[in-house]
Amino acid sequence: MHRFKNLFTVPTIKRTPSLARHFTTSPPPILGPTKPDQKPRMVVLGSGWGACRLMKEIDTKLYDIVCVSPRNHMVFTPLLASTCVGTLEFRSVAEPIGRIQPAISKEPGSFFFLANCSAVDTLKKQVHCRTVTDGIQTLNPWDFKISYDKLVIASGAEASTFGIKGVKEHAIFLREVHHAQEIRRKLLLNLMLSDVPGVSEEEKRRLLHIVVVGGGPTGVEFSGELSDFITRDVRQGYAHVKDYIHVTLIEANEILSSFDDRLRTYATSHLTKAGVRLVRGIVKDVHPQKIVLTDGTSVPYGLLVWSTGVGPSPFVQALDVPKSPGGRIGVDEWLRVPSVPDVFAVGDCCGYLESTGKHVLPALAQVAERQGKYMANLLNIIARAGGGRANAAQQIELGESFVYKHLGSMATVGSYKALVDLRQSKETKGLSMAGFVSWVIWRSAYLTRLVSWRNRLYVAVNWATTFVFGRDINRI
C-alpha cells in the first residue's frame, strides 16, 4: 500500500456536536494517474449485468480495477419480482461485488467506491464522483476524483416515466432490491390496515387494489406472482379481507409485445383466469390514491408499481459524447465511444451510432451480459498487446466486432405456468411453448444463471420452503 501513499488523499475529519462526521472539501481527494511500475487502471461505472460480467472476466494480472457504483452488489433482476411477495428472500437475488471479483477486496490497487459518477473529464482522464450516504444522521456526501487508463461506462438506465406528473412521487419502480422491499412492506401494511375496525368497504377496496403499469416481462411476472400470493397465502393469512384484494395490469398496447402471438394469447387468458384484470390504456396523471387514464377513467389504488421500460439517466444525458437514437451513449462496432480515446460503454446506457448501420439493441440483461464478456476479452487483448496505458491503444488491432445473437425470452405467469420463446427475433421461426414444462425450464434456466453457488442454494431452499410452508408474510 505504501506505493499508493501519495495517490489517494484522505479527506480531513473533524468532530461536530451532531451524530454525523462531516468531511471537509479541501483538499479534494483524488486517486491520481498510475505510475510506470503500476498496472494500468480500469475504472468501471456501475454494478449491473454488463459491469459485473466484465469484472468477472477481466484479467486482474493486466489491470487494477476500480468500480464506482451506488450499490455494492449485482441484482439478479429476473427473480426480483419473486422477492416482493416472499417467494424468495432479498439476499437470494443480490451478489456482492467482492465475490464476483475478489481482486477488488484483496489487491492493493483495486477498489470499490460506494458513489455516483457526476461527470467525466476525458481530457484529464478523470471521473468525478460523489459518495452515497444514508442521510443527515450519517456522513455528509463528499466529492472525489479518479484517474483512469481505461474507462468502461456501464451505469445502466432509469425507469421511464414519459414525463407523466406524479409517477416519481407516488409509484414504486421494480428495478432494485430496495424497490422490492418497499413494495413488500406496503403490500403487507395495506393488508393489515384494511382489517382494522372502522375502515369503510370503499377504502378496503382501494387499499387492496394493486395496479401494475406496464405489460412487459417484469409487469407480467409481478402480476403472476401477486395472483399466486393472493390465491395461496392471502386467503389463508388474511381471510377477513381476501375478497377485497385484486390486481389490475395496465398496458398501452399488447402485453409481452416481443413474444410470439400464441404465447401472448396464452398469457392473457391465464392472467385473466387468475383474477388479474387487464386494461388497455395510457396513464395521463398519477395522484396519491388514484391514477387517471387518457380516456378520463379514474383508477383508485393502494399500491402502484411502475414497469414501463427504461430510458437514459440524467448522467448519460449530461455526458458530452455522441449519442445513439434514443439518447444513449453512442458506440461503434467495438463498443468504443468515438472521438474519446480509452472510453467504452456496455449495457443499457449505450447504443449503436447511426453511422454503424446497426439497430440499437434492446435493454435486456442478456445483451448487457454478453457485451460485458466481450469487453473483458477486448480489454485483455489490448493490454497484452501493450495498449493498457492511457493513449496507448490507437494502433492495436482489435479483432472481431461485437455481435449479438438473441437466445430467447422467458416469463412466468403464475400457477406453475411460464412462457418460453426461443426465436432469435419476432420475424424468425423457432421453438415457443407455454405451460408447466415451460415453468420447469424457466426455473432451471434462472437457477443455473445465478452468479454463485451460494445464491443457487439460497434460491433452491427458498423455493422448497415456499412450496411446503407458503410464502413469508412477515412485515419486517
Coordinates of C-alpha atoms in Angstrom, one line a residue:
M1 CA 0.0 0.0 0.0
H2 CA 3.0 2.3 0.5
R3 CA 3.3 2.9 -3.2
F4 CA -0.2 4.5 -3.3
K5 CA 0.6 6.8 -0.4
N6 CA 0.7 9.9 -2.5
L7 CA -2.1 9.0 -4.9
F8 CA -5.1 9.0 -2.7
T9 CA -5.5 11.9 -0.3
V10 CA -7.9 11.0 2.6
P11 CA -10.1 14.0 3.4
T12 CA -9.8 15.6 6.9
I13 CA -12.3 14.5 9.5
K14 CA -13.5 17.0 12.2
R15 CA -15.8 16.3 15.1
T16 CA -19.1 18.0 15.3
P17 CA -21.8 18.0 18.1
S18 CA -24.2 16.1 15.9
L19 CA -24.1 12.3 15.2
A20 CA -22.6 12.9 11.8
R21 CA -19.0 13.3 10.9
H22 CA -18.5 15.9 8.2
F23 CA -15.8 15.7 5.6
T24 CA -14.1 18.9 4.6
T25 CA -14.0 19.7 0.9
S26 CA -10.3 20.9 0.8
P27 CA -8.1 19.4 -0.4
P28 CA -10.2 17.4 -2.9
P29 CA -9.4 13.7 -2.6
I30 CA -8.0 12.1 -5.7
L31 CA -6.8 8.7 -6.9
G32 CA -4.1 10.0 -9.2
P33 CA -2.7 8.7 -12.5
T34 CA -0.9 5.4 -12.5
K35 CA 2.9 5.2 -12.5
P36 CA 5.1 3.1 -14.8
D37 CA 5.7 0.5 -12.2
Q38 CA 1.9 0.0 -11.6
K39 CA -0.7 -1.8 -13.5
P40 CA -3.0 0.2 -15.8
R41 CA -6.2 1.2 -14.0
M42 CA -9.6 0.3 -15.4
V43 CA -12.5 2.3 -14.0
V44 CA -15.9 0.7 -14.2
L45 CA -19.0 2.8 -13.6
G46 CA -21.9 0.6 -12.5
S47 CA -22.5 -2.8 -10.9
G48 CA -25.2 -4.3 -13.2
W49 CA -25.1 -7.2 -15.6
G50 CA -22.6 -5.7 -18.0
A51 CA -20.3 -4.3 -15.4
C52 CA -20.2 -7.5 -13.3
R53 CA -19.6 -9.8 -16.2
L54 CA -16.8 -7.5 -17.3
M55 CA -15.2 -7.5 -13.9
K56 CA -15.6 -11.3 -13.6
E57 CA -13.9 -12.0 -16.9
I58 CA -11.1 -9.3 -16.8
D59 CA -7.5 -10.5 -16.2
T60 CA -6.5 -8.8 -13.0
K61 CA -2.9 -9.5 -13.7
L62 CA -3.2 -6.9 -16.5
Y63 CA -5.4 -4.3 -14.8
D64 CA -6.2 -2.8 -11.5
I65 CA -10.0 -2.5 -11.2
V66 CA -11.8 0.4 -9.6
C67 CA -15.6 0.0 -9.5
V68 CA -17.8 3.0 -8.8
S69 CA -21.5 2.3 -8.1
P70 CA -24.3 3.4 -5.7
R71 CA -24.8 -0.3 -4.7
N72 CA -22.2 -2.9 -3.6
H73 CA -23.9 -5.8 -5.2
M74 CA -25.4 -7.1 -8.5
V75 CA -29.2 -7.7 -8.6
F76 CA -30.4 -10.8 -10.4
T77 CA -33.3 -8.9 -11.9
P78 CA -35.3 -11.8 -13.4
L79 CA -36.1 -13.1 -9.9
L80 CA -36.7 -9.7 -8.3
A81 CA -40.5 -9.9 -8.6
S82 CA -40.5 -13.1 -6.5
T83 CA -39.0 -11.2 -3.6
C84 CA -41.9 -8.8 -3.4
V85 CA -44.4 -11.4 -2.1
G86 CA -42.0 -13.6 -0.1
T87 CA -41.4 -16.4 -2.6
L88 CA -37.7 -15.5 -2.3
E89 CA -35.7 -13.6 0.2
F90 CA -33.9 -10.5 -0.9
R91 CA -30.3 -11.8 -0.3
S92 CA -31.1 -14.6 -2.8
V93 CA -31.0 -12.2 -5.7
A94 CA -28.1 -10.0 -4.6
E95 CA -24.5 -10.9 -5.3
P96 CA -21.7 -8.9 -3.6
I97 CA -19.2 -7.3 -6.0
G98 CA -16.4 -8.6 -3.8
R99 CA -17.4 -12.2 -4.6
I100 CA -17.8 -11.5 -8.3
Q101 CA -14.3 -10.1 -8.5
P102 CA -12.2 -10.9 -5.4
A103 CA -9.4 -8.6 -6.5
I104 CA -11.5 -5.6 -5.6
S105 CA -11.3 -6.7 -1.9
K106 CA -7.7 -8.0 -2.0
E107 CA -5.5 -6.3 -4.5
P108 CA -3.8 -3.1 -3.2
G109 CA -4.6 -1.1 -6.4
S110 CA -8.2 -2.3 -6.8
F111 CA -11.1 -0.7 -5.1
F112 CA -14.9 -0.5 -4.8
F113 CA -16.3 3.0 -4.1
L114 CA -19.9 3.5 -3.0
A115 CA -20.6 6.6 -5.0
N116 CA -22.2 8.1 -8.1
C117 CA -20.3 9.4 -11.0
S118 CA -21.3 13.0 -11.6
A119 CA -19.0 13.9 -14.6
V120 CA -16.3 12.6 -16.9
D121 CA -13.3 14.7 -17.9
T122 CA -12.0 13.0 -21.0
L123 CA -9.1 15.4 -21.4
K124 CA -7.6 14.9 -18.0
K125 CA -8.9 11.2 -18.0
Q126 CA -10.7 11.6 -14.7
V127 CA -14.1 10.7 -13.4
H128 CA -15.8 13.0 -10.8
C129 CA -17.7 11.1 -8.1
R130 CA -19.8 11.9 -5.1
T131 CA -20.2 9.4 -2.2
V132 CA -23.6 7.8 -1.4
T133 CA -24.6 8.1 2.2
D134 CA -27.8 7.4 4.2
G135 CA -28.9 10.9 5.1
I136 CA -28.4 13.6 7.6
Q137 CA -27.6 11.3 10.5
T138 CA -24.5 9.9 8.8
L139 CA -21.6 11.2 6.8
N140 CA -22.3 14.2 4.6
P141 CA -21.5 13.3 0.9
W142 CA -18.2 14.5 -0.5
D143 CA -16.6 14.7 -3.9
F144 CA -13.5 12.9 -5.2
K145 CA -11.8 12.2 -8.5
I146 CA -10.3 9.0 -10.0
S147 CA -7.8 9.0 -12.9
Y148 CA -8.2 6.2 -15.4
D149 CA -6.3 4.5 -18.1
K150 CA -9.4 2.8 -19.4
L151 CA -13.0 3.7 -18.6
V152 CA -16.0 1.5 -19.1
I153 CA -19.3 3.2 -18.6
A154 CA -21.9 0.6 -17.5
S155 CA -24.2 2.8 -15.5
G156 CA -27.4 1.3 -16.8
A157 CA -30.6 3.3 -17.4
E158 CA -33.5 4.5 -15.3
A159 CA -37.2 3.8 -15.4
S160 CA -39.1 5.7 -18.0
T161 CA -41.9 8.0 -16.7
F162 CA -42.7 9.6 -20.1
G163 CA -42.9 12.9 -18.2
I164 CA -46.2 11.9 -16.5
K165 CA -46.9 14.0 -13.5
G166 CA -46.8 12.2 -10.1
V167 CA -45.1 9.0 -11.2
K168 CA -41.8 9.5 -9.3
E169 CA -43.7 10.8 -6.2
H170 CA -46.4 8.1 -5.9
A171 CA -45.3 5.0 -7.9
I172 CA -42.8 2.3 -7.0
F173 CA -40.4 1.0 -9.6
L174 CA -39.2 -2.6 -9.7
R175 CA -35.5 -2.4 -10.6
E176 CA -33.6 -2.6 -7.3
V177 CA -33.8 -4.6 -4.1
H178 CA -34.9 -1.6 -2.1
H179 CA -37.8 -1.2 -4.6
A180 CA -38.9 -4.8 -3.9
Q181 CA -38.6 -4.2 -0.1
E182 CA -40.8 -1.1 -0.3
I183 CA -43.4 -3.0 -2.4
R184 CA -43.4 -5.8 0.1
R185 CA -43.7 -3.6 3.1
K186 CA -46.5 -1.5 1.6
L187 CA -48.4 -4.5 0.4
L188 CA -48.4 -6.2 3.8
L189 CA -49.2 -2.9 5.5
N190 CA -52.2 -2.3 3.4
L191 CA -53.4 -5.9 4.1
M192 CA -53.2 -5.3 7.8
L193 CA -54.7 -1.8 7.7
S194 CA -57.7 -3.0 5.8
D195 CA -58.5 -5.4 8.6
V196 CA -58.7 -2.6 11.2
P197 CA -62.2 -1.7 12.6
G198 CA -63.7 1.4 11.1
V199 CA -62.2 1.1 7.6
S200 CA -65.0 1.5 5.0
E201 CA -65.8 -1.0 2.3
E202 CA -64.6 1.5 -0.4
E203 CA -61.4 2.2 1.4
K204 CA -60.7 -1.5 1.8
R205 CA -61.1 -2.0 -1.9
R206 CA -58.7 0.9 -2.6
L207 CA -56.1 -0.2 -0.1
L208 CA -56.1 -3.7 -1.5
H209 CA -56.1 -2.7 -5.2
I210 CA -52.6 -3.3 -6.7
V211 CA -52.2 -1.5 -10.0
V212 CA -49.3 -2.5 -12.3
V213 CA -48.5 -0.2 -15.2
G214 CA -46.5 -1.9 -18.0
G215 CA -47.2 -5.2 -19.7
G216 CA -43.6 -6.3 -20.3
P217 CA -42.0 -9.4 -18.8
T218 CA -41.4 -7.6 -15.4
G219 CA -45.0 -6.4 -15.1
V220 CA -46.5 -9.7 -16.2
E221 CA -44.3 -11.7 -13.8
F222 CA -45.1 -9.5 -10.9
S223 CA -48.8 -9.8 -11.7
G224 CA -48.5 -13.5 -11.8
E225 CA -46.6 -13.7 -8.5
L226 CA -49.3 -11.5 -7.0
S227 CA -52.1 -13.7 -8.2
D228 CA -50.3 -16.7 -6.7
F229 CA -49.8 -14.8 -3.4
I230 CA -53.5 -13.9 -3.2
T231 CA -54.7 -17.4 -4.1
R232 CA -52.4 -19.4 -1.8
D233 CA -51.4 -17.0 1.1
V234 CA -53.8 -14.1 1.4
R235 CA -56.9 -16.3 1.5
Q236 CA -55.4 -18.2 4.5
G237 CA -53.5 -15.5 6.3
Y238 CA -55.9 -12.6 5.7
A239 CA -59.3 -14.4 5.4
H240 CA -61.3 -11.4 6.6
V241 CA -60.2 -9.2 3.6
K242 CA -59.5 -11.9 1.0
D243 CA -62.4 -10.8 -1.2
Y244 CA -61.3 -7.2 -1.4
I245 CA -57.8 -7.7 -2.9
H246 CA -57.4 -7.6 -6.6
V247 CA -54.8 -6.8 -9.3
T248 CA -55.0 -4.6 -12.4
L249 CA -52.4 -4.6 -15.2
I250 CA -52.5 -1.6 -17.4
E251 CA -50.7 -1.6 -20.8
A252 CA -50.9 0.8 -23.7
N253 CA -50.6 -1.9 -26.3
E254 CA -50.3 -5.7 -26.2
I255 CA -48.7 -7.4 -23.1
L256 CA -45.4 -9.1 -23.8
S257 CA -45.1 -7.5 -27.2
S258 CA -41.8 -9.2 -28.0
F259 CA -43.3 -12.7 -27.6
D260 CA -44.9 -15.0 -30.1
D261 CA -48.6 -14.2 -30.7
R262 CA -49.7 -17.6 -29.4
L263 CA -47.8 -17.0 -26.2
R264 CA -49.3 -13.6 -25.7
T265 CA -52.8 -15.1 -26.1
Y266 CA -51.9 -17.8 -23.5
A267 CA -50.6 -15.2 -21.0
T268 CA -53.7 -13.0 -21.4
S269 CA -56.0 -16.0 -20.9
H270 CA -54.1 -17.3 -17.9
L271 CA -53.8 -14.0 -16.1
T272 CA -57.5 -13.3 -16.6
K273 CA -58.4 -16.7 -15.1
A274 CA -56.1 -16.0 -12.2
G275 CA -58.1 -12.8 -11.4
V276 CA -55.8 -10.2 -12.9
R277 CA -57.8 -7.5 -14.7
L278 CA -56.1 -6.4 -17.9
V279 CA -56.8 -2.8 -19.0
R280 CA -55.7 -1.3 -22.4
G281 CA -55.0 2.3 -21.7
I282 CA -52.4 5.1 -21.3
V283 CA -51.8 6.8 -17.9
K284 CA -52.3 10.6 -18.0
D285 CA -51.8 11.6 -14.4
V286 CA -50.8 9.9 -11.1
H287 CA -52.3 11.1 -7.8
P288 CA -51.6 9.9 -4.3
Q289 CA -54.6 7.5 -4.3
K290 CA -55.6 7.2 -7.9
I291 CA -54.4 7.3 -11.5
V292 CA -56.2 8.9 -14.4
L293 CA -56.1 7.5 -17.9
T294 CA -56.2 9.5 -21.1
D295 CA -59.8 8.4 -21.7
G296 CA -60.8 10.0 -18.3
T297 CA -61.1 6.8 -16.4
S298 CA -60.1 7.1 -12.7
V299 CA -58.5 4.1 -11.1
P300 CA -58.0 4.1 -7.3
Y301 CA -55.1 2.2 -5.9
G302 CA -53.4 1.3 -2.7
L303 CA -50.1 0.2 -4.3
L304 CA -48.9 1.4 -7.7
V305 CA -46.0 -0.5 -9.4
W306 CA -44.5 1.2 -12.5
S307 CA -42.8 -1.0 -15.0
T308 CA -42.9 0.7 -18.4
G309 CA -39.3 0.2 -19.7
V310 CA -36.2 2.3 -19.3
G311 CA -34.5 5.4 -20.7
P312 CA -31.2 7.3 -20.5
S313 CA -30.3 8.5 -17.0
P314 CA -29.5 12.2 -16.3
F315 CA -25.9 11.3 -16.0
V316 CA -25.9 9.8 -19.5
Q317 CA -27.8 12.7 -20.9
A318 CA -25.3 15.1 -19.5
L319 CA -22.3 13.4 -21.0
D320 CA -20.7 15.4 -23.8
V321 CA -20.3 12.4 -26.2
P322 CA -22.1 11.3 -29.4
K323 CA -25.5 9.8 -28.7
S324 CA -27.3 7.0 -30.4
P325 CA -31.0 7.1 -31.3
G326 CA -33.0 7.3 -28.1
G327 CA -30.3 9.4 -26.2
R328 CA -28.0 6.6 -25.1
I329 CA -24.2 6.8 -25.3
G330 CA -23.2 6.2 -28.9
V331 CA -20.7 3.4 -29.5
D332 CA -19.2 1.8 -32.6
E333 CA -19.0 -1.9 -33.5
W334 CA -16.3 -2.5 -30.8
L335 CA -18.4 -0.7 -28.1
R336 CA -15.9 2.2 -28.1
V337 CA -17.1 5.8 -27.7
P338 CA -15.9 7.5 -30.9
S339 CA -13.6 10.6 -30.6
V340 CA -13.0 9.8 -26.9
P341 CA -9.9 7.6 -26.5
D342 CA -9.9 4.8 -23.9
V343 CA -13.6 5.2 -23.2
F344 CA -16.0 2.3 -23.7
A345 CA -19.7 1.6 -22.8
V346 CA -21.8 -1.5 -22.3
G347 CA -25.3 -2.3 -21.3
D348 CA -28.5 -0.3 -21.2
C349 CA -26.6 3.1 -21.2
C350 CA -25.3 2.7 -24.7
G351 CA -26.4 2.0 -28.2
Y352 CA -25.0 1.9 -31.7
L353 CA -24.5 5.1 -33.6
E354 CA -26.5 5.6 -36.7
S355 CA -23.2 5.7 -38.7
T356 CA -22.7 2.0 -37.9
G357 CA -25.8 1.0 -39.7
K358 CA -26.9 -1.2 -36.8
H359 CA -30.1 -1.1 -34.8
V360 CA -29.9 -0.1 -31.1
L361 CA -30.0 -3.3 -29.1
P362 CA -32.9 -3.8 -26.5
A363 CA -32.3 -3.0 -22.9
L364 CA -32.0 -6.7 -21.8
A365 CA -29.9 -8.4 -19.2
Q366 CA -28.6 -10.9 -21.8
V367 CA -27.4 -8.0 -24.0
A368 CA -25.5 -6.3 -21.2
E369 CA -24.0 -9.6 -20.0
R370 CA -22.8 -10.5 -23.5
Q371 CA -21.4 -7.1 -24.0
G372 CA -19.6 -7.3 -20.6
K373 CA -18.0 -10.6 -21.6
Y374 CA -16.9 -9.2 -25.0
M375 CA -15.5 -6.0 -23.4
A376 CA -13.4 -8.0 -20.9
N377 CA -11.9 -10.1 -23.8
L378 CA -11.3 -6.9 -25.8
L379 CA -9.5 -5.1 -23.0
N380 CA -7.4 -8.2 -22.2
I381 CA -6.3 -8.3 -25.9
I382 CA -5.4 -4.6 -25.7
A383 CA -3.4 -4.9 -22.5
R384 CA -1.5 -8.0 -23.8
A385 CA -0.6 -6.0 -26.9
G386 CA 0.8 -3.2 -24.8
G387 CA -2.1 -0.8 -25.0
G388 CA -3.3 -0.9 -21.4
R389 CA -2.0 2.5 -20.6
A390 CA -3.8 5.7 -21.4
N391 CA -3.5 6.8 -25.1
A392 CA -1.5 3.6 -25.9
A393 CA -4.1 1.6 -27.9
Q394 CA -4.5 3.6 -31.1
Q395 CA -2.6 1.2 -33.4
I396 CA -3.7 -2.1 -31.9
E397 CA -5.8 -4.5 -34.0
L398 CA -9.0 -5.1 -32.1
G399 CA -10.2 -8.2 -33.9
E400 CA -13.8 -9.1 -34.4
S401 CA -16.5 -6.5 -33.5
F402 CA -19.3 -7.3 -31.1
V403 CA -22.2 -9.5 -32.5
Y404 CA -25.3 -10.1 -30.5
K405 CA -27.5 -13.2 -31.0
H406 CA -30.7 -13.3 -29.1
L407 CA -31.1 -16.5 -27.0
G408 CA -34.8 -16.1 -26.5
S409 CA -37.1 -14.8 -23.8
M410 CA -38.9 -16.4 -20.8
A411 CA -41.6 -15.2 -18.4
T412 CA -43.6 -16.8 -15.7
V413 CA -47.3 -16.1 -15.4
G414 CA -48.0 -17.8 -12.1
S415 CA -49.7 -21.0 -11.0
Y416 CA -46.7 -23.1 -12.2
K417 CA -47.0 -21.8 -15.7
A418 CA -44.5 -19.9 -17.9
L419 CA -43.7 -18.9 -21.4
V420 CA -40.5 -19.8 -23.3
D421 CA -39.9 -18.1 -26.7
L422 CA -36.6 -19.2 -28.2
R423 CA -36.9 -17.4 -31.5
Q424 CA -34.0 -15.1 -32.3
S425 CA -36.4 -12.3 -33.4
K426 CA -40.1 -11.7 -34.0
E427 CA -39.7 -12.3 -37.7
T428 CA -37.9 -15.7 -37.5
K429 CA -39.3 -19.1 -36.7
G430 CA -38.2 -21.1 -33.6
L431 CA -39.4 -23.0 -30.6
S432 CA -42.1 -21.4 -28.4
M433 CA -44.0 -23.1 -25.7
A434 CA -46.2 -22.5 -22.7
G435 CA -47.3 -24.3 -19.6
F436 CA -45.9 -26.4 -16.8
V437 CA -42.9 -27.7 -18.8
S438 CA -42.0 -24.1 -19.7
W439 CA -42.2 -23.2 -16.0
V440 CA -39.7 -26.0 -15.2
I441 CA -37.4 -24.7 -17.9
W442 CA -37.8 -21.1 -16.6
R443 CA -36.8 -22.1 -13.1
S444 CA -34.0 -24.4 -14.2
A445 CA -32.5 -21.7 -16.5
Y446 CA -32.5 -19.0 -13.9
L447 CA -31.2 -21.3 -11.2
T448 CA -28.2 -22.1 -13.4
R449 CA -27.7 -18.5 -14.4
L450 CA -27.3 -17.2 -10.8
V451 CA -23.7 -16.0 -10.3
S452 CA -22.7 -18.1 -7.4
W453 CA -23.4 -21.5 -5.8
R454 CA -24.3 -19.6 -2.6
N455 CA -27.2 -17.9 -4.3
R456 CA -28.3 -21.0 -6.1
L457 CA -28.5 -22.7 -2.8
Y458 CA -30.5 -19.8 -1.3
V459 CA -32.9 -19.8 -4.2
A460 CA -33.4 -23.6 -4.2
V461 CA -34.1 -23.6 -0.5
N462 CA -36.5 -20.6 -0.7
W463 CA -38.4 -22.3 -3.5
A464 CA -38.6 -25.5 -1.5
T465 CA -39.8 -23.9 1.8
T466 CA -42.3 -21.7 -0.1
F467 CA -43.8 -24.8 -1.7
V468 CA -44.1 -26.7 1.6
F469 CA -44.9 -23.9 4.0
G470 CA -46.2 -21.0 1.9
R471 CA -44.7 -17.5 1.4
D472 CA -43.3 -15.4 4.2
I473 CA -45.9 -12.8 5.1
N474 CA -44.0 -11.2 8.0
R475 CA -43.7 -7.4 7.7
I476 CA -40.1 -6.7 8.9

